[in-house]
Every structure is written in structure tokens, then in C-alpha cells.
Amino acid sequence: MSNNYFIKRNVTNENDLDTQLQKSSQKLPSISLLKFPFILKEDQTAAVNAWINNNHRGTILYSTGTGKTEIAFECAKILATHNLSYDTQLLHTKKSVADIDKIPKNGQKEFEASLNQNNFNIVTNNNNENVSYSFFNILFLVPRISLIDQTISRLISYGIPKENVAAYFGERKEIAEIIISTYHSAIRNPNLIRRSNMVIFDEVHLISDTSKSFRKIFDIVVEDPKKAILGLTATLDKKDFKNNTILTVLPPVIEYSVSKAVKDKRLAKPIVIPIKVSLTEKEQEEYNTFSTKIKNISNKFKRYDVNSMTDLLKKGGFASGMAKAWFANIRKRKLLLSYAENKLSEAAKIISKKFPDEKIMIFSETIESIEKLKDILKIQGIESKIIDAKVKASERQTILKNWGITFKILLSLHTLEIGYDVPQVRIEIILASTSNINQIAQRVGRVLRKHEGKNIALIYVIYVPDTKDDNVIEVIQKAVEGHEVDISDILNEPPIRKSSEKKKRKGKEAKQENVITDATIKKVKLKDDKEENLGGKKRVNEIRLLEKKIQKAYNIIESSLQQGTFIIEQYKTNEKGNIKNNGDKHDESKLNHGNNNIKKEEIIYRIMSSKDKDKFYEVNLEKKSCTCADFVFRKVKCKHIIAAEIILP
């Protein structure tokens, strides 16, 4: 007989129990009533199958916006239905009619012992017959309280009876067949985990080995080798030692990257636009002072990371005082970077000059920075709202409801990184100072969800080069994947290397992001200075010129988005070699046919001019050719070709 037990919520006495049991009598688990108003995508059913085939344990590593929650629900439904063939008559106990947290501490052991001994009392109905039930307890863990009601609403919308779904956190402790709770609540109430046939870990990457309290959840889960466990996340660094426990208990069973989802047209194409700004003279002095103090303390104690410095903090005395100073300077430097004057002014410029009528989401690292940006926008007559952890759930919902109606700019401090669906939003601004790939992936994912008429999303990253911001572009490119191209390819020329070097580097070509940063230029220059025949200065000048072209390509994309025009329109040649219109709204007679010898079945893309919205140029990516004057007369890679390369999957 199963050791699972059922606790009905809002039960006050035994008579109520009998009544509610009779009213809620059912032959199937609640999750079996799940019915989506749509058909799951092929990639979603593949994920379900991968988890089922791995003995109902593992992590589904799917990019944000690809329906991980629906995948989890479907996994639970299939497993619960499968379990019916093994246990179709489960009994209930009056002894268990109590909220788990209300069990007296001194009676906890006795309570658990009675469960382990199968000490169940059979509940009978008025006809003195046993009441037969079949149920499947599910615990769905989320990282934040704000996500609990959102998950419950989704379950109800998919046909799960409201009375069979409960929320468990803080003062609101309900018990039902399906419970939505937080990681913190599960740690404090381990029986939530023990009573469950299946535990779902949303954003499982948060339970890394550095979080000792969260990690205790795994200790409870592995007590029962038959318990089904499912992890959900958009990103999990398999090379990071901090994820060893996750990889052991919940190894990835299937992966679906952003680049693959974009190619499958499941997500909008992310266009990452880096904006470099400098610190003011005063800010630079302060930054250097903080950095010097941090470096000196680290060198003195030979400790260079947060964990080792935390250990030093615990030692007490002089060493502890120095560790406190180290953390204080880290905090001051982070603050300075987050609300650097030029960062905030550049963000305000993007909003007011480029997209004054567009809904925009802005992420920052500190409350101080978003409060300052809010003040700057207010002076310019631009209304904005802030959502952070202090904003109550009801107020948060009101803000989100009015977003785009009474105000356009939403400022967020981490809170909206996880779980919120805002598919209509096409523009996001990140005030860089984090290089945490999990945070980056979540932030980027907020604007990649598909919506009618939305094929791309612009992600502005405002950063200060040669600071702790410096590697943020690289991290973002890693998060979205598939955006790395060789510099030589961008310059439209083969890499110049000695023959011996070619052999050594075969298959390991150095990749650079399509956005050229100061760090890239320094690396190229350093390499070129070492190899005499490369001409270092010339190479750097070429890259500087390329940066300008890339910026112009971004301007084309921005202009198209502002005017509501699809950026790239595809044409395919027919059998006679003439261009066939694939749904273009513009008059075909306006096309600039600069090449009458187009091969059959070649694909041509129309790129809108950045200066004249009624003018388009034809780009052939296979040939890397364009009908603009820059290419026709100079034979150089133009901004239109670069724009096509950036935007196409």
C-alpha cells in the first residue's frame, strides 16, 4: 500500500471531513483533467518523452518562452495516468486532517511514524462503504511568492478544479492534491516534499551548491528513490562546480537553445545592441580608488573571490575588518557603475529619441539606479513605474495591467527576471554590471516570447568598457547563442595566418562576437603586433570602420521597428529567373533590379534604407552582394548586408 496521504484543506472537524470526502470523490488524479486549449509543439512533446524515458527524473533545459511550465504539467499528467495501473484504491486517514505546519513539534515524530507504519483509518460514507479514491500529489516549487498565484491560475485555466490546487507559503497554508509553494516554505516544511509523488523545481539552477539552505531540499527528495522529480531552467552551466548536485540528482535530459527556438520560429530573434559609455572624470577617480582598495586587500590575504572572503569574515579581529572593507568597496563600485551618469542619460535618450511610444522594460542592479532614472525621465515628462521586491503582488498586477496605457516605461530590479510573460514587449534596456549568465538569460528571455507581428526584439546593453561591465556582451552572446562570427568573415576577407599556425588552429578558430568592443580591438591589435605580416594598425582601423557600419546597420533595424515596417522581405527567383513576390505589400515596380542574371532559386532580401523609408536595397547573402552604391562602386561589405546577417537566424 502507498505511504502517500491526502489532506483536505479548510477542514475543521471529522464531520466536515466525511462530507468533503464524499463531495470530492473521484476516480482519477486531478492532474489527469489537464486539457490544453492548444496542441503541444513537437519540441515540447520531445521534452516530455525524454523525461519519461529517463525514469521520471531529470532537468528540461529549455530557453525562456518555450513553454517549460506546460511541459511540466504534461509530464505530471502522463505519469499520474500511468500510476493508476499500479494503485487505484488509496485510503485516507482522519489523523492527517491538519495543516502540516500545525503539527506540534513534539508530535512530529509520532505523526511521521504513523505514516511510515501505514496506520491508516478507513473513511466510510453514509452507506458504511469504503470511499475509494485515486490521487497523485504534486508539489510545484517556485522561487518567488509572486509566481504562486500565476501558476495556480494557469492550472485552473487548463481544466484543473480550483479546489484541487493550493498555495502554501507564509500565512496562507493550504493543502490539496496539487500544491504550489516556494523553496523557502519547502525547506521549513519538509513533509510537503515527503507527501508528494512528484516534485517540480522551477528555475532549478537556483538550488546550486553555494545555496546551502536550498540544497537541503535535495537531501529530502533523494530519500525516496521512486519519487518523480523534474527540474526546469533556461540555463545551467554544466562546467560550473556549483551545479554538481543539480547535475547528479537532476541531470539535463534534453536541451532547446535560444538559437534553435529562433530558427524554429518559436521565439523572436534577439538583436543585441551594445552601447558603450564612459565614466565622468569624477566617477573614474572613484572607481579607481575602490578598485585599488579591493586589489590591495585581496593581495594581502591571497583571497580574490566572494566565498574565500566570506570565510575570512568569519575569523573575526583584524582579518574580519579587512574583509568587511573589501565587501564595502565592492558594493560602492557596483553602485557607481549602476547609476553612472552617462548610462542613465543614454537610457533616457533611447527612450525619448528613438522609441517614445513603445513599451520598454529596463533592468538594473540597484534600486538607487532605477530611482535616479525614474527622476530623469520625470523631468523629461516621461512617466515610468518601478517594480521591485517591496511592491505587493496586488499592486504589481495593477502596474502590469496599466503598462502601455497610463505609462510606457517599466523599471525593474530583478523581480521581473523570472516567470513574467510580456510577449508584446519588443524593447529591453539592460544597465549592465552583472555577468551572471543566469540573470542575463532570464532578462533576455523576457522579450523573446512571440506575439502577433513580433519577429525581433531589441536588447540594448549600456556598459562601461574597461570596468567590471566589460565581459557582459560576451555573456549575453553566450546566453542567446549562435551570434558569434569570425572577424575575418565580417571583414569579408580570409584570415591571414602562417601555414603552420593554420594547422595548429584547424577546427579551433577563434570566434569573436559580431559586436566589436574595445576589448576585441585590443586583442586583435596585440595579436597583430606579434605577427609582423598582419599590419596591426591597419587591422585596427578596419575594425573601427566596421564598428561604424555595424552601428548604421542597427540604425536600419531601429528605423524599421519605429515605422512598423518589416525589416527584411524575402524574394525567391522563379524558373525564368524573375523575382517572385512573397507577400510584399510594396509595389514590385519600385524594386531596384540591378542584376538581370540572377540564378534560379536564389533568395533575395529587401533591406529598407535608413534615410528613405520608401527605398529598399536588394541583398544576396549567399553572394554577400547588395544593390546599394557602397557595394556596387566600392565592392565593400555594406551596412545592408551586415543588417541582414544580424537579423537572420
Coordinates of C-alpha atoms in Angstrom, one line a residue, residues 166-381:
A166 CA -3.5 25.0 -3.2
A167 CA -1.0 27.7 -2.3
Y168 CA 1.5 27.1 0.6
F169 CA 3.5 30.0 1.9
G170 CA 3.6 32.4 4.8
E171 CA 0.2 32.7 6.5
R172 CA -1.5 31.1 3.5
K173 CA -1.0 27.4 4.1
E174 CA -3.4 25.3 2.1
I175 CA -3.2 21.6 1.4
A176 CA -4.6 19.9 -1.7
E177 CA -3.6 17.3 -4.3
I178 CA -1.6 19.9 -6.2
I179 CA 0.4 22.4 -4.1
I180 CA 2.3 25.4 -5.4
S181 CA 4.9 26.6 -2.9
T182 CA 8.2 28.4 -2.6
Y183 CA 11.7 26.9 -2.0
H184 CA 11.8 28.6 1.4
S185 CA 8.5 27.2 2.5
A186 CA 9.5 23.7 1.4
I187 CA 12.7 23.9 3.5
R188 CA 10.8 24.8 6.6
N189 CA 8.1 22.2 5.9
P190 CA 9.9 19.1 4.6
N191 CA 6.7 17.0 4.8
L192 CA 5.5 18.9 1.8
I193 CA 8.2 17.1 -0.2
R194 CA 7.7 13.7 1.5
R195 CA 4.0 13.6 0.8
S196 CA 4.4 14.3 -2.9
N197 CA 4.5 11.7 -5.6
M198 CA 6.2 14.3 -7.9
V199 CA 8.2 17.4 -7.2
I200 CA 8.8 20.1 -9.9
F201 CA 11.7 22.5 -9.4
D202 CA 11.0 25.7 -11.4
E203 CA 14.3 27.6 -12.1
V204 CA 16.2 24.7 -10.7
H205 CA 19.6 26.5 -11.3
L206 CA 18.8 28.5 -8.1
I207 CA 19.5 25.4 -6.0
S208 CA 23.2 25.4 -6.6
D209 CA 25.8 24.1 -4.2
T210 CA 26.5 27.7 -3.0
S211 CA 23.0 27.9 -1.5
K212 CA 23.3 25.5 1.4
S213 CA 19.7 26.1 2.7
F214 CA 18.2 25.3 -0.7
R215 CA 20.4 22.3 -1.2
K216 CA 18.8 20.6 1.8
I217 CA 15.7 20.1 -0.5
F218 CA 17.7 17.6 -2.5
D219 CA 18.6 15.7 0.7
I220 CA 14.9 15.2 1.3
V221 CA 14.0 14.4 -2.3
V222 CA 16.5 11.5 -2.6
E223 CA 15.1 9.8 0.5
D224 CA 12.5 8.2 -1.8
P225 CA 14.1 6.7 -4.9
K226 CA 10.6 6.3 -6.5
K227 CA 9.7 9.9 -6.2
A228 CA 9.4 11.6 -9.6
I229 CA 11.4 14.8 -9.8
L230 CA 11.6 17.4 -12.6
G231 CA 13.9 20.4 -13.0
L232 CA 13.1 23.4 -15.2
T233 CA 15.5 26.1 -16.3
A234 CA 16.6 28.2 -19.2
T235 CA 20.3 28.0 -18.4
L236 CA 22.6 25.6 -16.5
D237 CA 26.4 25.8 -16.8
K238 CA 27.4 22.1 -16.8
K239 CA 31.0 23.1 -16.3
D240 CA 30.4 25.1 -13.1
F241 CA 31.3 23.0 -10.0
K242 CA 28.5 24.9 -8.1
N243 CA 26.0 22.9 -10.1
N244 CA 27.4 19.4 -9.3
T245 CA 24.5 18.4 -7.1
I246 CA 21.9 19.5 -9.6
L247 CA 23.7 17.6 -12.4
T248 CA 23.9 14.5 -10.2
V249 CA 20.2 14.5 -8.9
L250 CA 18.6 16.2 -11.9
P251 CA 20.8 15.8 -15.0
P252 CA 19.7 17.5 -18.2
V253 CA 17.7 15.1 -20.3
I254 CA 17.1 17.4 -23.2
E255 CA 18.1 20.9 -24.3
Y256 CA 16.5 23.5 -26.5
S257 CA 18.6 26.6 -27.1
V258 CA 17.5 30.2 -27.9
S259 CA 19.2 29.9 -31.4
K260 CA 17.3 26.7 -32.1
A261 CA 14.0 28.2 -30.9
V262 CA 14.5 31.2 -33.1
K263 CA 15.3 29.0 -36.1
D264 CA 12.1 27.1 -35.4
K265 CA 10.2 30.4 -35.2
R266 CA 9.3 29.7 -31.5
L267 CA 11.0 32.8 -30.3
A268 CA 11.6 36.3 -31.6
K269 CA 15.1 37.0 -32.9
P270 CA 17.2 38.8 -30.2
I271 CA 19.1 41.8 -31.6
V272 CA 21.8 42.7 -29.0
I273 CA 22.8 46.4 -29.4
P274 CA 25.7 47.4 -27.2
I275 CA 26.0 51.0 -26.1
K276 CA 29.4 52.0 -24.8
V277 CA 29.6 54.9 -22.4
S278 CA 32.4 56.4 -20.3
L279 CA 32.5 57.4 -16.7
T280 CA 32.8 61.0 -15.9
E281 CA 36.2 62.2 -14.6
K282 CA 35.0 62.2 -11.0
E283 CA 33.4 58.8 -11.4
Q284 CA 36.6 57.4 -12.9
E285 CA 38.6 58.6 -10.0
E286 CA 36.2 57.0 -7.5
Y287 CA 36.1 53.8 -9.5
N288 CA 39.9 53.6 -9.5
T289 CA 40.0 54.2 -5.7
F290 CA 37.5 51.4 -5.0
S291 CA 39.4 49.0 -7.3
T292 CA 42.7 49.8 -5.7
K293 CA 41.4 49.1 -2.2
I294 CA 39.8 45.8 -3.3
K295 CA 43.0 44.7 -5.1
N296 CA 45.2 45.6 -2.1
I297 CA 43.1 43.7 0.4
S298 CA 42.9 40.7 -1.9
N299 CA 46.6 40.6 -2.4
K300 CA 47.3 40.9 1.3
F301 CA 45.2 37.9 2.2
K302 CA 45.5 36.0 -1.1
R303 CA 41.7 35.9 -1.4
Y304 CA 40.1 37.0 -4.6
D305 CA 36.5 35.8 -4.6
V306 CA 33.4 36.2 -2.5
N307 CA 33.5 32.7 -1.0
S308 CA 37.0 32.9 0.3
M309 CA 36.5 36.5 1.5
T310 CA 33.3 35.3 3.4
D311 CA 35.4 32.7 5.2
L312 CA 37.8 35.5 6.2
L313 CA 34.9 37.5 7.5
K314 CA 34.1 34.7 10.0
K315 CA 37.6 34.7 11.5
G316 CA 37.0 37.9 13.5
G317 CA 39.5 40.5 14.5
F318 CA 41.6 42.5 12.0
A319 CA 41.1 40.0 9.2
S320 CA 37.4 40.2 9.6
G321 CA 37.5 44.0 9.5
M322 CA 39.5 43.9 6.3
A323 CA 37.0 41.5 4.7
K324 CA 34.2 43.9 5.6
A325 CA 36.2 46.7 3.9
W326 CA 36.6 44.5 0.9
F327 CA 32.8 43.9 0.6
A328 CA 32.1 47.6 1.3
N329 CA 34.3 48.7 -1.7
I330 CA 32.7 46.0 -3.9
R331 CA 29.3 47.4 -3.1
K332 CA 30.4 51.0 -3.7
R333 CA 31.9 50.2 -7.0
K334 CA 28.8 48.3 -8.1
L335 CA 26.6 51.2 -7.1
L336 CA 28.8 53.6 -9.0
L337 CA 28.6 51.5 -12.2
S338 CA 24.9 51.0 -11.9
Y339 CA 24.0 54.7 -11.8
A340 CA 26.9 56.1 -13.8
E341 CA 25.7 59.5 -15.2
N342 CA 26.2 58.6 -18.9
K343 CA 24.5 55.2 -18.5
L344 CA 21.3 56.8 -17.3
S345 CA 21.4 59.7 -19.8
E346 CA 21.9 57.2 -22.7
A347 CA 18.9 55.1 -21.5
A348 CA 16.8 58.2 -21.3
K349 CA 17.9 59.1 -24.8
I350 CA 16.9 55.7 -26.3
I351 CA 13.5 56.1 -24.7
S352 CA 12.8 59.8 -25.6
K353 CA 14.5 60.0 -29.0
K354 CA 14.1 56.5 -30.6
F355 CA 11.0 54.9 -29.0
P356 CA 8.8 57.5 -27.3
D357 CA 5.6 55.5 -27.9
E358 CA 6.9 52.0 -27.3
K359 CA 6.5 49.8 -24.2
I360 CA 10.1 49.3 -22.8
M361 CA 11.4 47.2 -20.0
I362 CA 14.5 48.3 -18.1
F363 CA 16.7 46.1 -15.8
S364 CA 19.2 47.4 -13.3
E365 CA 21.3 46.0 -10.5
T366 CA 20.4 48.6 -7.8
I367 CA 17.3 50.4 -6.6
E368 CA 19.3 53.6 -6.5
S369 CA 20.0 53.5 -10.2
I370 CA 16.3 52.9 -11.3
E371 CA 15.1 55.6 -8.9
K372 CA 17.6 58.1 -10.4
L373 CA 16.5 57.1 -13.9
K374 CA 12.9 57.5 -12.9
D375 CA 13.7 61.1 -11.8
I376 CA 15.5 61.8 -15.1
L377 CA 12.5 60.6 -17.1
K378 CA 10.1 62.5 -15.0
I379 CA 12.0 65.8 -15.7
Q380 CA 11.6 65.0 -19.4
G381 CA 7.8 64.4 -19.0

